[in-house]
Amino acid sequence: MPFGTFKTMVNVGMNTCNDLSVPVQKCLEKNENFETRFYEKNRYVVYKYRTIDSKNPEKNNTGDDSVMKNVWRLMKYTQGDNNKKTNMKLYMPVFVFIETLDESNGDSDDDVECEVKMMVSLPPEYQSDDADIPMPNDSELSIDVLDGFKCFVRNFSGFANEKVFKTETEKLRLSLNKAEVQFQKNKCICIAYDPPYKPINRRNEVILISV
């Protein structure tokens, strides 16, 4: 293992924060199938790319190894890979925001082009508009603001790969359709609350956004 990777793992282990103080969220309603939640406006470090993907859980088009590699890029930013060489707390969870770009608006079962945003929240001290934010050294990372939104959430445990996230997202779609709840069909968010090295008691969620 390269020393830089080992150092990042050690720093992340020491600086991971799971207090859920950011992004600020509020539970609006909850039943046995899903939770209705509101997320307030929040600032993230983001890695964005496009890919061809499928709703079919048996197809793993983007690759779990690639996803984990990009998670480490975000983690490295929080552990000093920025223009101020600032080590900051890594505020879990990791958000993976997926938007379907073709005209089917999420209804098609065919392979589709998607824009993927992998995001980690900046610490609370960098959430104000006048904050002096450390900028990423990695040119493919950016600092973005996500406006507040209402959404519907399904949670589950264990190690979650791409196949599991797709399966859980489809379960949430079916629950919302049954409840006649309106949601944006071309967008979803996958959330992992725990760093890659945590072996047990893992928490994950899938989110569909309200219209």
Short mmCIF file of C-alpha atoms in Angstrom, two decimals:
data_model
loop_
_atom_site.label_atom_id
_atom_site.label_comp_id
_atom_site.label_asym_id
_atom_site.label_seq_id
_atom_site.Cartn_x
_atom_site.Cartn_y
_atom_site.Cartn_z
CA MET A 1 0.00 0.00 0.00
CA PRO A 2 1.45 3.43 -0.95
CA PHE A 3 2.35 5.56 2.07
CA GLY A 4 0.05 8.37 0.95
CA THR A 5 -2.96 6.04 0.90
CA PHE A 6 -2.07 4.62 4.33
CA LYS A 7 -1.70 8.14 5.76
CA THR A 8 -5.10 9.13 4.37
CA MET A 9 -6.71 6.03 5.91
CA VAL A 10 -5.19 6.83 9.33
CA ASN A 11 -6.28 10.48 9.15
CA VAL A 12 -9.80 9.56 8.05
CA GLY A 13 -10.08 7.07 10.92
CA MET A 14 -9.13 9.79 13.40
CA ASN A 15 -11.22 12.58 11.85
CA THR A 16 -14.46 10.91 10.74
CA CYS A 17 -17.57 12.55 12.17
CA ASN A 18 -20.99 10.82 12.24
CA ASP A 19 -22.95 13.33 14.32
CA LEU A 20 -25.18 14.21 11.30
CA SER A 21 -24.88 17.95 12.06
CA VAL A 22 -24.43 18.57 8.33
CA PRO A 23 -26.31 18.56 6.13
CA VAL A 24 -29.14 19.76 8.38
CA GLN A 25 -32.17 17.51 7.93
CA LYS A 26 -35.65 17.13 9.37
CA CYS A 27 -37.97 14.12 9.39
CA LEU A 28 -41.43 15.26 8.25
CA GLU A 29 -43.22 11.90 8.35
CA LYS A 30 -42.37 8.22 8.64
CA ASN A 31 -44.12 4.94 7.92
CA GLU A 32 -43.03 1.32 7.63
CA ASN A 33 -41.94 1.71 3.99
CA PHE A 34 -40.29 5.12 3.76
CA GLU A 35 -39.51 8.39 5.52
CA THR A 36 -40.37 11.86 4.23
CA ARG A 37 -37.45 14.19 4.93
CA PHE A 38 -36.28 17.74 4.23
CA TYR A 39 -32.62 18.66 3.67
CA GLU A 40 -31.57 22.27 4.10
CA LYS A 41 -29.24 24.10 1.71
CA ASN A 42 -25.70 22.75 2.11
CA ARG A 43 -22.19 23.06 0.65
CA TYR A 44 -20.28 19.96 -0.55
CA VAL A 45 -17.01 18.91 -2.12
CA VAL A 46 -18.05 17.17 -5.34
CA TYR A 47 -16.64 14.84 -7.98
CA LYS A 48 -18.84 14.83 -11.10
CA TYR A 49 -18.77 12.54 -14.14
CA ARG A 50 -21.04 10.96 -16.76
CA THR A 51 -21.64 7.28 -17.36
CA ILE A 52 -23.93 4.82 -19.16
CA ASP A 53 -26.08 2.97 -16.66
CA SER A 54 -29.02 0.57 -16.36
CA LYS A 55 -31.86 0.15 -13.87
CA ASN A 56 -31.30 -3.60 -14.07
CA PRO A 57 -29.63 -4.67 -10.77
CA GLU A 58 -27.86 -7.50 -12.62
CA LYS A 59 -25.92 -4.96 -14.66
CA ASN A 60 -23.01 -3.25 -12.94
CA ASN A 61 -22.05 -0.69 -15.55
CA THR A 62 -20.07 1.88 -13.56
CA GLY A 63 -18.12 -0.56 -11.39
CA ASP A 64 -17.88 -0.63 -7.58
CA ASP A 65 -14.06 -0.32 -7.67
CA SER A 66 -14.35 2.96 -9.57
CA VAL A 67 -16.85 4.31 -7.05
CA MET A 68 -14.55 3.50 -4.13
CA LYS A 69 -11.62 5.15 -5.91
CA ASN A 70 -13.63 8.36 -6.23
CA VAL A 71 -14.71 8.21 -2.58
CA TRP A 72 -11.03 8.23 -1.65
CA ARG A 73 -10.53 11.35 -3.78
CA LEU A 74 -13.11 13.17 -1.66
CA MET A 75 -11.56 11.86 1.53
CA LYS A 76 -8.09 13.02 0.47
CA TYR A 77 -9.44 16.55 0.02
CA THR A 78 -10.63 16.61 3.64
CA GLN A 79 -7.27 15.28 4.87
CA GLY A 80 -5.06 18.04 3.50
CA ASP A 81 -5.16 17.67 -0.28
CA ASN A 82 -6.30 21.29 -0.70
CA ASN A 83 -4.67 24.68 -1.26
CA LYS A 84 -4.48 25.43 2.47
CA LYS A 85 -3.26 21.93 3.42
CA THR A 86 -6.09 21.90 5.94
CA ASN A 87 -7.03 18.68 7.71
CA MET A 88 -10.74 18.81 8.46
CA LYS A 89 -13.25 16.36 9.84
CA LEU A 90 -14.83 14.04 7.28
CA TYR A 91 -18.55 14.52 7.81
CA MET A 92 -20.33 11.35 6.77
CA PRO A 93 -22.38 10.31 4.89
CA VAL A 94 -21.16 10.11 1.30
CA PHE A 95 -23.90 11.18 -1.14
CA VAL A 96 -24.07 9.81 -4.69
CA PHE A 97 -26.50 11.98 -6.67
CA ILE A 98 -27.57 10.34 -9.96
CA GLU A 99 -29.53 12.14 -12.68
CA THR A 100 -30.75 10.49 -15.88
CA LEU A 101 -30.03 12.79 -18.84
CA ASP A 102 -32.03 11.25 -21.68
CA GLU A 103 -35.59 12.18 -22.68
CA SER A 104 -37.25 9.15 -21.10
CA ASN A 105 -37.22 11.01 -17.75
CA GLY A 106 -36.40 7.83 -15.86
CA ASP A 107 -39.21 5.66 -17.22
CA SER A 108 -37.15 3.57 -19.63
CA ASP A 109 -35.62 0.23 -18.72
CA ASP A 110 -32.98 0.69 -21.42
CA ASP A 111 -29.40 1.71 -20.72
CA VAL A 112 -29.24 5.48 -20.26
CA GLU A 113 -26.69 8.26 -19.89
CA CYS A 114 -26.41 9.57 -16.34
CA GLU A 115 -24.62 12.38 -14.58
CA VAL A 116 -23.18 11.25 -11.25
CA LYS A 117 -22.16 13.59 -8.44
CA MET A 118 -20.26 12.06 -5.52
CA MET A 119 -20.47 14.46 -2.59
CA VAL A 120 -19.23 14.88 0.98
CA SER A 121 -20.49 17.76 3.11
CA LEU A 122 -18.05 20.46 4.16
CA PRO A 123 -17.80 20.96 7.94
CA PRO A 124 -20.22 23.45 9.60
CA GLU A 125 -17.55 26.18 9.75
CA TYR A 126 -17.46 26.25 5.92
CA GLN A 127 -21.22 26.45 5.33
CA SER A 128 -21.63 30.24 5.47
CA ASP A 129 -21.48 32.28 2.26
CA ASP A 130 -18.45 34.25 3.50
CA ALA A 131 -16.44 31.22 4.68
CA ASP A 132 -12.78 30.97 3.57
CA ILE A 133 -13.08 27.50 2.05
CA PRO A 134 -9.98 25.39 1.26
CA MET A 135 -10.05 24.68 -2.47
CA PRO A 136 -9.28 21.19 -3.84
CA ASN A 137 -5.85 20.48 -5.34
CA ASP A 138 -7.55 17.87 -7.53
CA SER A 139 -8.76 19.78 -10.60
CA GLU A 140 -11.69 17.37 -11.05
CA LEU A 141 -13.17 18.23 -7.64
CA SER A 142 -15.33 21.29 -7.04
CA ILE A 143 -17.14 23.05 -4.20
CA ASP A 144 -20.89 23.16 -4.92
CA VAL A 145 -24.04 24.24 -3.11
CA LEU A 146 -27.14 22.06 -3.14
CA ASP A 147 -30.37 23.93 -2.42
CA GLY A 148 -32.86 22.58 0.13
CA PHE A 149 -35.17 19.80 -1.02
CA LYS A 150 -37.95 17.48 0.17
CA CYS A 151 -37.42 13.78 -0.43
CA PHE A 152 -38.45 10.20 0.36
CA VAL A 153 -36.01 7.82 2.03
CA ARG A 154 -35.58 4.06 2.38
CA ASN A 155 -32.87 2.77 4.73
CA PHE A 156 -31.08 -0.58 4.90
CA SER A 157 -27.96 -2.09 6.46
CA GLY A 158 -24.87 -4.02 5.40
CA PHE A 159 -22.25 -3.49 2.72
CA ALA A 160 -24.02 -1.93 -0.27
CA ASN A 161 -22.65 -2.25 -3.79
CA GLU A 162 -24.20 -0.89 -6.98
CA LYS A 163 -26.52 -3.89 -7.39
CA VAL A 164 -27.90 -3.48 -3.85
CA PHE A 165 -28.48 0.25 -4.28
CA LYS A 166 -30.39 -0.35 -7.52
CA THR A 167 -32.56 -3.02 -5.88
CA GLU A 168 -33.35 -0.81 -2.87
CA THR A 169 -34.13 2.18 -5.13
CA GLU A 170 -36.63 0.10 -7.08
CA LYS A 171 -38.29 -1.00 -3.82
CA LEU A 172 -38.66 2.67 -2.85
CA ARG A 173 -40.14 3.49 -6.28
CA LEU A 174 -42.74 0.75 -5.85
CA SER A 175 -43.65 1.97 -2.34
CA LEU A 176 -44.10 5.56 -3.54
CA ASN A 177 -46.17 4.50 -6.55
CA LYS A 178 -48.38 2.39 -4.30
CA ALA A 179 -48.86 5.35 -1.97
CA GLU A 180 -49.53 7.60 -5.00
CA VAL A 181 -46.70 9.93 -4.00
CA GLN A 182 -45.20 12.12 -6.73
CA PHE A 183 -41.42 12.10 -7.15
CA GLN A 184 -38.82 13.09 -9.75
CA LYS A 185 -38.30 9.98 -11.87
CA ASN A 186 -34.95 11.00 -13.34
CA LYS A 187 -33.09 11.62 -10.06
CA CYS A 188 -32.03 9.51 -7.10
CA ILE A 189 -29.48 9.69 -4.29
CA CYS A 190 -27.58 6.79 -2.74
CA ILE A 191 -26.08 7.33 0.72
CA ALA A 192 -23.42 5.45 2.66
CA TYR A 193 -23.09 6.61 6.26
CA ASP A 194 -19.92 4.71 7.08
CA PRO A 195 -16.32 4.85 5.79
CA PRO A 196 -15.13 1.92 3.65
CA TYR A 197 -13.10 0.33 6.45
CA LYS A 198 -16.05 -0.11 8.90
CA PRO A 199 -16.94 -3.85 8.82
CA ILE A 200 -20.23 -4.04 10.79
CA ASN A 201 -23.35 -2.05 11.73
CA ARG A 202 -23.31 -0.21 8.42
CA ARG A 203 -26.13 2.19 7.49
CA ASN A 204 -27.25 3.04 3.96
CA GLU A 205 -30.14 4.88 2.35
CA VAL A 206 -31.69 5.52 -1.05
CA ILE A 207 -33.54 8.76 -1.75
CA LEU A 208 -36.03 9.91 -4.35
CA ILE A 209 -36.75 13.64 -4.57
CA SER A 210 -40.23 15.13 -4.32
CA VAL A 211 -41.66 17.04 -7.31
#
